[in-house]
Coordinates of C-alpha atoms in Angstrom, one line a residue:
M1 CA 1.3 -56.5 -12.0
N2 CA -0.9 -54.6 -14.6
D3 CA -0.1 -52.0 -16.0
V4 CA -3.7 -50.3 -16.7
M5 CA -3.1 -46.1 -15.8
P6 CA -6.4 -45.2 -15.0
D7 CA -8.1 -41.9 -17.1
P8 CA -6.2 -39.1 -16.1
V9 CA -8.6 -35.9 -14.9
D10 CA -10.8 -34.0 -18.1
A11 CA -8.6 -30.4 -17.9
T12 CA -10.0 -28.9 -20.4
P13 CA -11.6 -25.1 -20.2
E14 CA -15.2 -26.6 -19.8
A15 CA -14.1 -28.8 -17.6
E16 CA -12.6 -25.8 -15.7
A17 CA -15.4 -23.7 -15.6
E18 CA -18.0 -27.1 -14.7
A19 CA -15.2 -26.9 -11.0
P20 CA -17.4 -25.4 -8.1
R21 CA -15.9 -22.6 -6.9
G22 CA -15.2 -22.1 -3.0
G23 CA -13.3 -23.2 -0.7
A24 CA -9.8 -22.7 0.9
D25 CA -8.4 -21.9 -2.7
E26 CA -10.6 -17.9 -3.2
P27 CA -9.5 -15.4 -1.1
A28 CA -11.0 -13.8 1.5
A29 CA -13.3 -10.8 1.3
A30 CA -11.0 -7.5 2.2
A31 CA -11.6 -5.9 5.2
P32 CA -10.2 -3.1 6.6
L33 CA -6.9 -3.2 9.5
E34 CA -8.7 -0.7 11.3
V35 CA -5.2 0.8 12.7
V36 CA -5.1 3.9 15.1
R37 CA -2.6 6.2 14.3
E38 CA -1.3 8.6 16.9
L39 CA -1.4 12.4 15.3
T40 CA 3.3 13.6 15.1
G41 CA 2.6 17.2 16.1
H42 CA 4.1 17.8 12.1
P43 CA 1.3 19.0 9.7
G44 CA 2.9 18.3 6.6
V45 CA 4.2 14.2 8.3
D46 CA 0.2 14.2 9.3
V47 CA -1.0 15.0 5.7
H48 CA 0.5 11.5 4.4
L49 CA -0.1 8.9 6.9
A50 CA -3.8 10.3 6.6
R51 CA -4.2 8.9 2.9
L52 CA -3.0 5.2 4.7
D53 CA -6.9 5.3 5.8
E54 CA -7.4 4.9 1.6
V55 CA -6.3 1.4 1.3
D56 CA -9.1 0.1 4.1
H57 CA -11.7 1.0 0.7
L58 CA -9.9 -0.5 -2.0
P59 CA -9.0 -3.5 -3.5
A60 CA -5.3 -5.1 -2.2
D61 CA -3.8 -3.8 -6.2
G62 CA -4.9 -0.6 -5.2
H63 CA -2.4 -0.4 -2.1
L64 CA 0.8 0.0 -3.4
E65 CA -0.1 3.2 -5.8
V66 CA -0.9 4.3 -2.3
Y67 CA 2.1 3.1 0.3
E68 CA 4.9 4.1 -3.2
D69 CA 2.6 8.2 -2.7
V70 CA 2.5 7.9 0.8
H71 CA 7.1 7.2 0.6
R72 CA 7.4 10.0 -1.4
G73 CA 6.1 12.2 1.1
L74 CA 7.6 11.1 4.1
R75 CA 10.7 11.7 2.6
A76 CA 10.2 15.0 1.2
E77 CA 9.5 16.1 4.4
L78 CA 12.3 14.4 5.6
T79 CA 14.5 16.0 2.8
S80 CA 13.1 19.5 3.5
L81 CA 14.6 19.6 7.1
D82 CA 17.9 18.6 5.9
A83 CA 17.2 22.2 3.8
H84 CA 19.0 25.8 4.5
P85 CA 16.4 28.5 5.3
A86 CA 16.6 31.5 3.8
P87 CA 18.5 33.9 5.9
R88 CA 15.3 37.1 6.7
P89 CA 16.5 40.6 5.8
H90 CA 17.6 41.0 9.9
D91 CA 19.4 38.4 10.2
N92 CA 23.2 40.3 8.7
R93 CA 23.4 42.2 11.1
S94 CA 26.4 42.7 12.5

């Protein structure tokens, strides 16, 4: 039996810097999703949804901020549907 082990691969930072880059380990370049949106007919909702177009031009780490902002805006629109409108001057006639 042979107890001789091969030398370990040099894993120093200098060796890593010299290693070739590319291939399957590299992330793909950003590509727009180009999702077609239809207008909802509700201007407040459509304004928030239009912001989603911005993510096509941002790196992935910038998407979260836009998604969270759109989510907040859409929740506010939904919440406003539950609010009772203020009475008009002539609504309280008897």
